[in-house]
Coordinates of N, CA, C and O and ligand atoms in Angstrom, one line a residue:
X1 N -34.8 12.5 9.1 CA -34.4 12.7 7.7 C -33.5 11.3 7.5 O -31.8 10.8 7.9
X2 N -34.1 9.8 9.0 CA -33.1 9.4 9.4 C -33.3 8.0 7.6 O -32.0 7.7 8.0
X3 N -34.4 8.1 7.1 CA -33.6 7.1 6.2 C -32.8 7.5 5.1 O -31.5 6.4 4.7
X4 N -32.2 8.5 4.8 CA -31.5 8.8 4.4 C -29.8 7.5 4.8 O -29.9 7.6 4.1
X5 N -29.4 8.2 6.4 CA -28.5 7.5 6.8 C -29.3 6.5 6.7 O -27.9 5.4 6.0
X6 N -30.8 5.6 6.6 CA -30.0 4.1 6.6 C -29.9 3.7 5.4 O -29.3 2.1 4.6
X7 N -30.0 4.5 3.8 CA -29.8 4.6 2.9 C -27.7 4.0 2.2 O -27.9 3.2 1.9
X8 N -27.7 4.9 3.2 CA -26.5 4.9 3.8 C -25.4 4.1 3.4 O -24.3 3.5 2.7
X9 N -25.8 3.6 4.6 CA -25.8 2.3 5.4 C -25.7 1.2 4.5 O -24.7 -0.3 4.4
X10 N -26.5 1.1 4.1 CA -27.1 -0.4 3.0 C -25.6 0.1 1.5 O -25.4 -0.7 1.2
X11 N -26.0 1.0 0.9 CA -24.9 1.7 0.2 C -23.6 1.2 0.0 O -22.9 1.1 -1.2
X12 N -22.9 1.3 0.9 CA -21.8 2.5 2.1 C -21.3 0.2 1.5 O -19.9 0.2 0.4
X13 N -21.6 -0.3 2.0 CA -21.1 -1.3 1.6 C -21.4 -2.2 0.2 O -20.0 -2.9 0.6
X14 N -22.5 -1.8 -0.8 CA -21.4 -2.4 -1.5 C -21.4 -1.4 -2.9 O -20.4 -1.7 -2.6
X15 N -21.1 -0.3 -2.2 CA -20.6 -0.1 -3.2 C -18.8 -0.3 -2.8 O -17.5 0.0 -3.3
X16 N -18.6 -0.2 -0.6 CA -17.2 -1.1 -1.0 C -16.9 -3.1 -1.8 O -15.6 -2.6 -1.7
X17 N -17.9 -3.1 -1.8 CA -17.4 -4.5 -2.4 C -17.6 -4.1 -3.1 O -16.4 -5.2 -4.1
X18 N -18.4 -3.2 -4.6 CA -17.8 -3.3 -5.7 C -16.4 -3.1 -6.0 O -15.8 -3.8 -7.1
X19 N -15.7 -2.1 -5.5 CA -15.0 -1.8 -4.6 C -13.6 -2.4 -5.1 O -12.3 -2.6 -5.7
X20 N -14.3 -3.5 -4.1 CA -12.9 -4.6 -3.7 C -13.1 -5.9 -5.7 O -12.1 -6.3 -5.4
X21 N -13.9 -6.0 -5.2 CA -14.5 -6.5 -6.8 C -13.4 -6.0 -7.7 O -12.8 -6.9 -8.4
X22 N -13.1 -5.0 -8.7 CA -12.2 -4.6 -9.2 C -11.4 -4.9 -8.5 O -10.1 -4.9 -9.5
X23 N -10.6 -4.1 -7.3 CA -9.0 -4.3 -7.1 C -8.7 -6.4 -7.2 O -7.8 -6.5 -7.3
X24 N -9.6 -6.5 -6.5 CA -9.4 -8.2 -6.5 C -8.9 -8.5 -8.2 O -9.1 -10.0 -8.6
X25 N -9.8 -8.2 -9.0 CA -9.6 -8.6 -10.1 C -8.8 -8.2 -11.2 O -9.9 -7.3 -12.6
X26 N -7.6 -7.3 -11.6 CA -7.0 -7.0 -11.9 C -6.4 -7.5 -13.7 O -6.3 -9.4 -12.7
X27 N -5.4 -7.5 -14.2 CA -5.0 -8.0 -15.7 C -4.2 -8.4 -14.9 O -4.1 -10.0 -15.5
X28 N -3.2 -8.0 -14.3 CA -2.4 -8.9 -13.9 C -3.1 -10.3 -12.9 O -1.1 -11.2 -12.2
X29 N -3.7 -9.8 -12.4 CA -3.4 -11.3 -11.2 C -4.1 -13.0 -11.6 O -3.6 -13.0 -11.9
X30 N -3.4 -14.1 -10.6 CA -2.9 -14.9 -11.3 C -1.4 -15.6 -12.3 O -1.0 -16.4 -12.2
X31 N -0.7 -13.6 -12.2 CA 0.2 -14.2 -12.4 C 2.0 -14.2 -11.6 O 1.6 -13.5 -10.3
X32 N 3.2 -14.7 -12.1 CA 4.1 -14.4 -10.7 C 4.9 -14.1 -11.2 O 5.6 -14.1 -13.0
X33 N 6.3 -13.2 -10.2 CA 7.5 -12.5 -10.9 C 8.5 -13.8 -10.9 O 9.4 -14.7 -9.7
X34 N 9.0 -15.0 -12.0 CA 10.0 -15.6 -12.1 C 11.2 -14.5 -11.5 O 12.0 -14.6 -12.6
X35 N 12.6 -15.7 -10.7 CA 13.2 -15.0 -10.7 C 14.7 -16.2 -11.6 O 14.9 -17.0 -9.7
X36 N 15.8 -16.5 -11.5 CA 16.5 -17.0 -12.3 C 16.8 -16.5 -12.0 O 18.0 -15.4 -12.5
X37 N 18.6 -16.7 -11.4 CA 20.0 -17.2 -11.5 C 20.9 -18.0 -12.4 O 20.3 -19.2 -11.3
X38 N 21.6 -18.1 -13.3 CA 22.4 -19.4 -14.3 C 21.2 -19.7 -14.5 O 21.2 -21.3 -14.7
X39 N 20.1 -19.5 -14.8 CA 19.2 -20.2 -15.7 C 18.5 -21.5 -13.4 O 17.1 -21.9 -14.8
X40 N 18.7 -21.3 -12.9 CA 18.1 -22.3 -11.7 C 17.0 -20.9 -10.8 O 17.6 -20.1 -11.2
X41 N 15.5 -21.5 -10.8 CA 14.7 -20.6 -9.6 C 15.4 -20.4 -9.0 O 16.0 -21.5 -7.9
X42 N 15.5 -19.2 -8.1 CA 15.6 -19.1 -7.1 C 14.7 -18.0 -6.2 O 14.9 -17.9 -4.4
X43 N 13.9 -18.1 -6.8 CA 12.7 -16.8 -7.1 C 11.4 -17.1 -7.2 O 11.4 -16.4 -9.1
X44 N 10.1 -17.5 -6.9 CA 8.5 -17.4 -7.1 C 8.0 -16.1 -6.9 O 7.7 -16.5 -5.1
X45 N 7.5 -15.4 -6.9 CA 6.7 -13.8 -6.2 C 5.1 -14.5 -6.9 O 5.6 -13.1 -8.4
X46 N 3.9 -14.1 -6.3 CA 2.4 -13.1 -6.9 C 3.2 -11.5 -7.7 O 3.5 -11.2 -6.7
X47 N 2.6 -11.3 -8.7 CA 2.7 -10.1 -9.2 C 1.7 -9.7 -8.4 O 2.0 -7.4 -8.4
X48 N 1.0 -9.8 -7.7 CA 0.2 -8.9 -6.9 C 0.0 -8.5 -5.9 O -0.4 -8.0 -5.3
X49 N 1.0 -8.7 -5.4 CA 1.4 -8.8 -3.6 C 2.2 -7.2 -4.1 O 3.6 -7.8 -3.8
X50 N 2.7 -6.7 -3.2 CA 4.5 -5.4 -3.1 C 4.9 -6.0 -2.8 O 4.7 -6.7 -1.5
X51 N 6.8 -6.1 -3.0 CA 7.1 -6.4 -2.1 C 8.4 -6.3 -2.5 O 8.6 -5.7 -4.1
X52 N 9.6 -5.9 -1.4 CA 11.4 -5.6 -2.2 C 11.8 -6.1 -1.9 O 12.1 -7.2 -0.3
X53 N 12.9 -6.9 -2.8 CA 13.3 -8.8 -2.2 C 14.7 -8.5 -2.9 O 15.3 -7.7 -4.6
X54 N 15.8 -8.6 -2.8 CA 16.9 -8.7 -2.6 C 17.6 -10.2 -3.5 O 17.7 -10.6 -2.5
X55 N 18.1 -10.0 -4.7 CA 18.4 -11.5 -5.3 C 20.5 -10.7 -4.6 O 20.6 -10.4 -5.3
X56 N 20.9 -11.7 -4.0 CA 22.3 -12.1 -4.3 C 22.5 -11.0 -3.4 O 22.0 -10.5 -2.2
X57 N 24.4 -11.7 -3.7 CA 24.0 -11.0 -1.7 C 25.5 -10.1 -2.6 O 25.5 -8.9 -2.4
X58 N 27.3 -10.7 -2.9 CA 28.2 -9.8 -3.4 C 27.8 -8.7 -4.7 O 27.4 -7.7 -4.6
X59 N 27.2 -9.8 -5.4 CA 26.7 -9.4 -6.4 C 24.5 -9.2 -6.7 O 24.1 -10.4 -6.6
X60 N 24.0 -7.5 -6.1 CA 22.5 -8.1 -6.1 C 22.2 -7.1 -6.9 O 22.9 -6.1 -7.2
X61 N 20.5 -8.0 -7.0 CA 19.7 -6.5 -7.6 C 19.1 -6.2 -6.1 O 18.2 -7.5 -6.0
X62 N 17.7 -6.2 -7.2 CA 16.4 -5.3 -6.0 C 15.8 -4.9 -6.9 O 15.6 -4.2 -7.8
X63 N 15.1 -6.7 -6.7 CA 13.5 -6.3 -7.2 C 12.3 -5.6 -7.0 O 12.3 -6.5 -5.2
X64 N 11.5 -4.7 -7.4 CA 10.9 -4.5 -6.7 C 9.8 -4.3 -7.5 O 9.4 -4.5 -8.3
X65 N 8.1 -6.0 -6.9 CA 7.3 -5.3 -6.9 C 6.4 -5.0 -6.7 O 5.1 -5.1 -5.1
X66 N 5.3 -3.7 -7.6 CA 4.8 -2.6 -6.9 C 3.4 -3.3 -7.7 O 3.4 -2.1 -9.5
X67 N 2.5 -2.8 -7.6 CA 1.5 -2.4 -8.2 C 1.1 -2.9 -9.8 O 0.9 -2.5 -10.2
X68 N 1.5 -4.6 -9.8 CA 0.6 -5.2 -10.6 C 2.5 -4.9 -11.7 O 2.1 -5.8 -12.3
X69 N 3.8 -4.6 -11.7 CA 4.7 -4.7 -12.3 C 5.7 -4.7 -11.3 O 5.7 -4.9 -10.7
X70 N 7.4 -5.5 -12.0 CA 7.8 -5.6 -11.0 C 8.6 -5.0 -11.8 O 9.6 -4.7 -12.9
X71 N 10.4 -4.9 -11.1 CA 11.0 -3.9 -11.9 C 12.0 -4.4 -10.8 O 12.6 -4.0 -9.6
X72 N 13.8 -3.7 -11.3 CA 15.5 -4.1 -10.5 C 15.1 -2.7 -10.3 O 15.6 -1.3 -11.7
X73 N 15.3 -1.5 -9.5 CA 14.9 -0.5 -9.3 C 17.1 -0.8 -8.3 O 17.0 0.6 -9.1
X74 N 17.6 -1.3 -8.2 CA 18.7 -1.3 -8.0 C 19.9 -2.9 -8.4 O 19.0 -3.6 -7.9
X75 N 20.9 -2.2 -8.8 CA 21.6 -3.3 -9.1 C 23.7 -2.8 -8.8 O 23.1 -2.0 -9.4
X76 N 24.0 -3.9 -8.5 CA 25.6 -2.7 -8.6 C 26.6 -4.1 -8.8 O 28.1 -4.2 -9.7
X77 N 25.8 -4.2 -10.5 CA 25.9 -5.0 -12.0 C 26.8 -3.9 -13.0 O 26.5 -2.5 -12.5
X78 N 27.6 -4.5 -13.7 CA 28.4 -3.5 -14.0 C 27.7 -2.5 -15.3 O 27.9 -1.2 -15.1
X79 N 26.3 -2.3 -16.4 CA 26.3 -2.0 -17.4 C 24.4 -1.5 -16.2 O 24.2 -0.7 -17.1
X80 N 24.0 -1.4 -16.2 CA 22.6 -1.2 -15.7 C 21.6 -2.0 -16.2 O 20.6 -0.1 -16.4
X81 N 20.9 -2.7 -17.0 CA 21.2 -2.5 -18.7 C 19.7 -3.1 -17.6 O 18.0 -3.0 -17.9
X82 N 19.8 -4.0 -16.2 CA 18.6 -4.6 -16.4 C 17.8 -3.7 -15.2 O 16.6 -3.4 -15.1
X83 N 18.5 -1.9 -14.6 CA 16.9 -1.4 -13.8 C 17.0 -0.2 -15.4 O 15.8 0.1 -14.2
X84 N 17.2 -0.5 -16.2 CA 17.2 0.5 -17.4 C 16.3 0.2 -17.9 O 15.1 0.7 -18.7
X85 N 16.6 -1.3 -17.5 CA 14.3 -1.8 -17.9 C 13.3 -1.4 -17.6 O 12.7 -1.2 -18.3
X86 N 14.0 -1.7 -16.7 CA 12.0 -0.6 -16.3 C 11.0 -1.4 -15.8 O 11.6 -2.5 -15.3
X87 N 10.1 -1.2 -15.5 CA 8.7 -2.3 -15.1 C 9.2 -2.8 -15.4 O 8.2 -2.5 -17.2
X88 N 8.0 -4.0 -15.5 CA 7.3 -5.5 -16.7 C 6.2 -5.8 -16.4 O 6.5 -6.0 -15.3
X89 N 5.3 -6.0 -16.8 CA 3.9 -6.6 -15.6 C 2.7 -7.5 -16.5 O 2.2 -8.5 -16.7
X90 N 3.2 -7.3 -18.2 CA 3.0 -8.7 -18.5 C 3.5 -10.0 -19.1 O 5.0 -9.9 -19.2
X91 N 3.5 -11.1 -19.0 CA 4.1 -12.4 -19.3 C 4.4 -12.4 -20.1 O 4.0 -11.9 -21.2
X92 N 5.7 -13.2 -20.1 CA 6.5 -13.5 -21.6 C 7.8 -12.2 -20.3 O 8.3 -12.5 -22.1
X93 N 7.9 -11.1 -20.5 CA 8.3 -10.0 -20.2 C 9.6 -10.1 -19.4 O 8.4 -11.0 -18.3
X94 N 10.6 -9.7 -19.7 CA 12.0 -10.0 -18.5 C 12.5 -9.0 -18.4 O 12.4 -7.8 -19.1
X95 N 12.7 -8.5 -17.5 CA 14.4 -8.8 -17.5 C 15.8 -9.3 -17.1 O 15.7 -9.7 -16.5
X96 N 16.5 -8.5 -17.7 CA 17.6 -9.6 -17.7 C 19.2 -8.6 -17.4 O 19.1 -7.7 -18.2
X97 N 19.3 -9.4 -16.7 CA 21.0 -8.8 -16.2 C 21.8 -9.6 -16.4 O 22.8 -10.0 -16.3
X98 N 22.5 -9.5 -17.6 CA 23.7 -10.0 -17.9 C 25.4 -10.3 -17.0 O 25.9 -11.5 -16.5
X99 N 25.8 -9.4 -16.2 CA 27.3 -9.7 -15.4 C 26.5 -10.9 -14.0 O 26.8 -11.4 -13.7
X100 N 25.0 -10.5 -13.6 CA 24.9 -11.6 -12.9 C 23.8 -12.3 -13.3 O 24.1 -13.3 -12.4
X101 N 23.8 -13.2 -14.1 CA 23.0 -14.2 -15.0 C 21.5 -13.8 -14.1 O 21.1 -14.7 -14.2
X102 N 21.1 -13.3 -14.8 CA 19.7 -13.4 -13.7 C 18.3 -13.4 -14.7 O 19.4 -11.8 -15.1
X103 N 17.5 -13.4 -14.3 CA 16.4 -13.7 -15.6 C 15.7 -13.2 -14.2 O 14.6 -14.4 -13.3
X104 N 14.4 -12.3 -14.4 CA 13.6 -11.9 -13.9 C 12.2 -11.8 -15.2 O 11.9 -11.5 -16.7
X105 N 11.6 -12.9 -14.7 CA 9.8 -13.0 -15.7 C 8.7 -12.7 -15.4 O 8.6 -13.0 -14.9
X106 N 7.9 -12.0 -15.9 CA 6.4 -12.8 -16.0 C 6.4 -13.6 -17.1 O 5.8 -14.0 -17.6
X107 N 5.4 -14.9 -15.2 CA 4.7 -16.4 -16.0 C 3.5 -16.1 -15.5 O 3.2 -15.2 -14.5
X108 N 3.0 -17.3 -15.6 CA 1.8 -17.4 -15.5 C 0.2 -17.3 -16.0 O 0.2 -16.4 -17.5
X109 N -0.7 -16.4 -15.4 CA -1.2 -16.3 -15.8 C -2.6 -18.1 -15.1 O -1.9 -18.0 -14.6
X110 N -3.7 -17.6 -15.2 CA -4.7 -18.9 -14.7 C -4.5 -20.1 -16.2 O -4.3 -21.7 -15.3
X111 N -3.0 -20.6 -16.8 CA -3.5 -21.5 -17.7 C -2.3 -22.4 -16.6 O -2.2 -23.7 -16.9
X112 N -0.8 -22.3 -15.3 CA -0.5 -22.9 -15.0 C 1.1 -23.0 -15.1 O 1.8 -24.0 -14.5
X113 N 1.3 -23.0 -16.3 CA 2.6 -23.3 -17.0 C 2.9 -22.7 -17.3 O 2.2 -21.4 -17.7
X114 N 5.1 -22.9 -17.3 CA 5.0 -21.7 -18.6 C 6.0 -22.1 -19.7 O 6.6 -23.9 -19.4
X115 N 5.2 -21.6 -21.0 CA 5.8 -22.5 -21.7 C 7.5 -21.9 -21.9 O 6.7 -20.3 -22.3
X116 N 7.8 -22.6 -22.0 CA 9.9 -21.8 -22.1 C 9.8 -21.0 -24.0 O 11.2 -20.5 -23.6
X117 N 9.1 -21.8 -24.4 CA 9.2 -21.7 -26.4 C 9.2 -19.9 -26.4 O 9.5 -19.0 -26.6
X118 N 7.7 -19.5 -25.6 CA 7.1 -17.9 -25.6 C 7.8 -17.0 -24.7 O 7.4 -15.6 -24.8
X119 N 9.1 -17.3 -24.7 CA 9.6 -16.3 -23.7 C 10.2 -15.1 -24.5 O 10.7 -14.1 -23.8
X120 N 9.7 -15.2 -26.0 CA 9.4 -13.8 -26.6 C 11.0 -13.4 -26.8 O 12.1 -11.9 -26.5
X121 N 11.6 -13.7 -27.3 CA 13.4 -13.5 -27.8 C 14.5 -13.5 -26.5 O 14.6 -12.2 -26.5
X122 N 14.5 -14.4 -26.4 CA 16.2 -13.6 -24.7 C 17.4 -13.5 -25.5 O 18.0 -14.2 -25.5
X123 N 17.6 -13.0 -26.4 CA 18.8 -12.7 -27.3 C 19.7 -12.5 -26.7 O 20.0 -11.7 -25.8
Ligands
ZN201 ZN1 22.5 -5.2 -14.2

């Protein structure tokens, strides 16, 4: 039964490689989370890297990037519209916090340029 073991030794790395291949090319790959306050960029983070960022100090928003989507999970603004917006994951989607003049936007894809016009109607 040694041959069965040999087969496993060959198959497992192949399976792992296949899994890795799938994991490394999610639809959100190459996209970024762009954070602006008052129209000025304060941060830009890869959408596919999990992290939690605190934006601001006295006026804060907690930005959480996880599993290829971004969300404001906490903030001390008055209306909490940004928190209620929930997760965004597609290019052009935004989370807006009016009291803090904060805009979180998904940008990117392979083209590398940001098309300000295609922002999708920030009203
Ligand atoms: Zn807010």
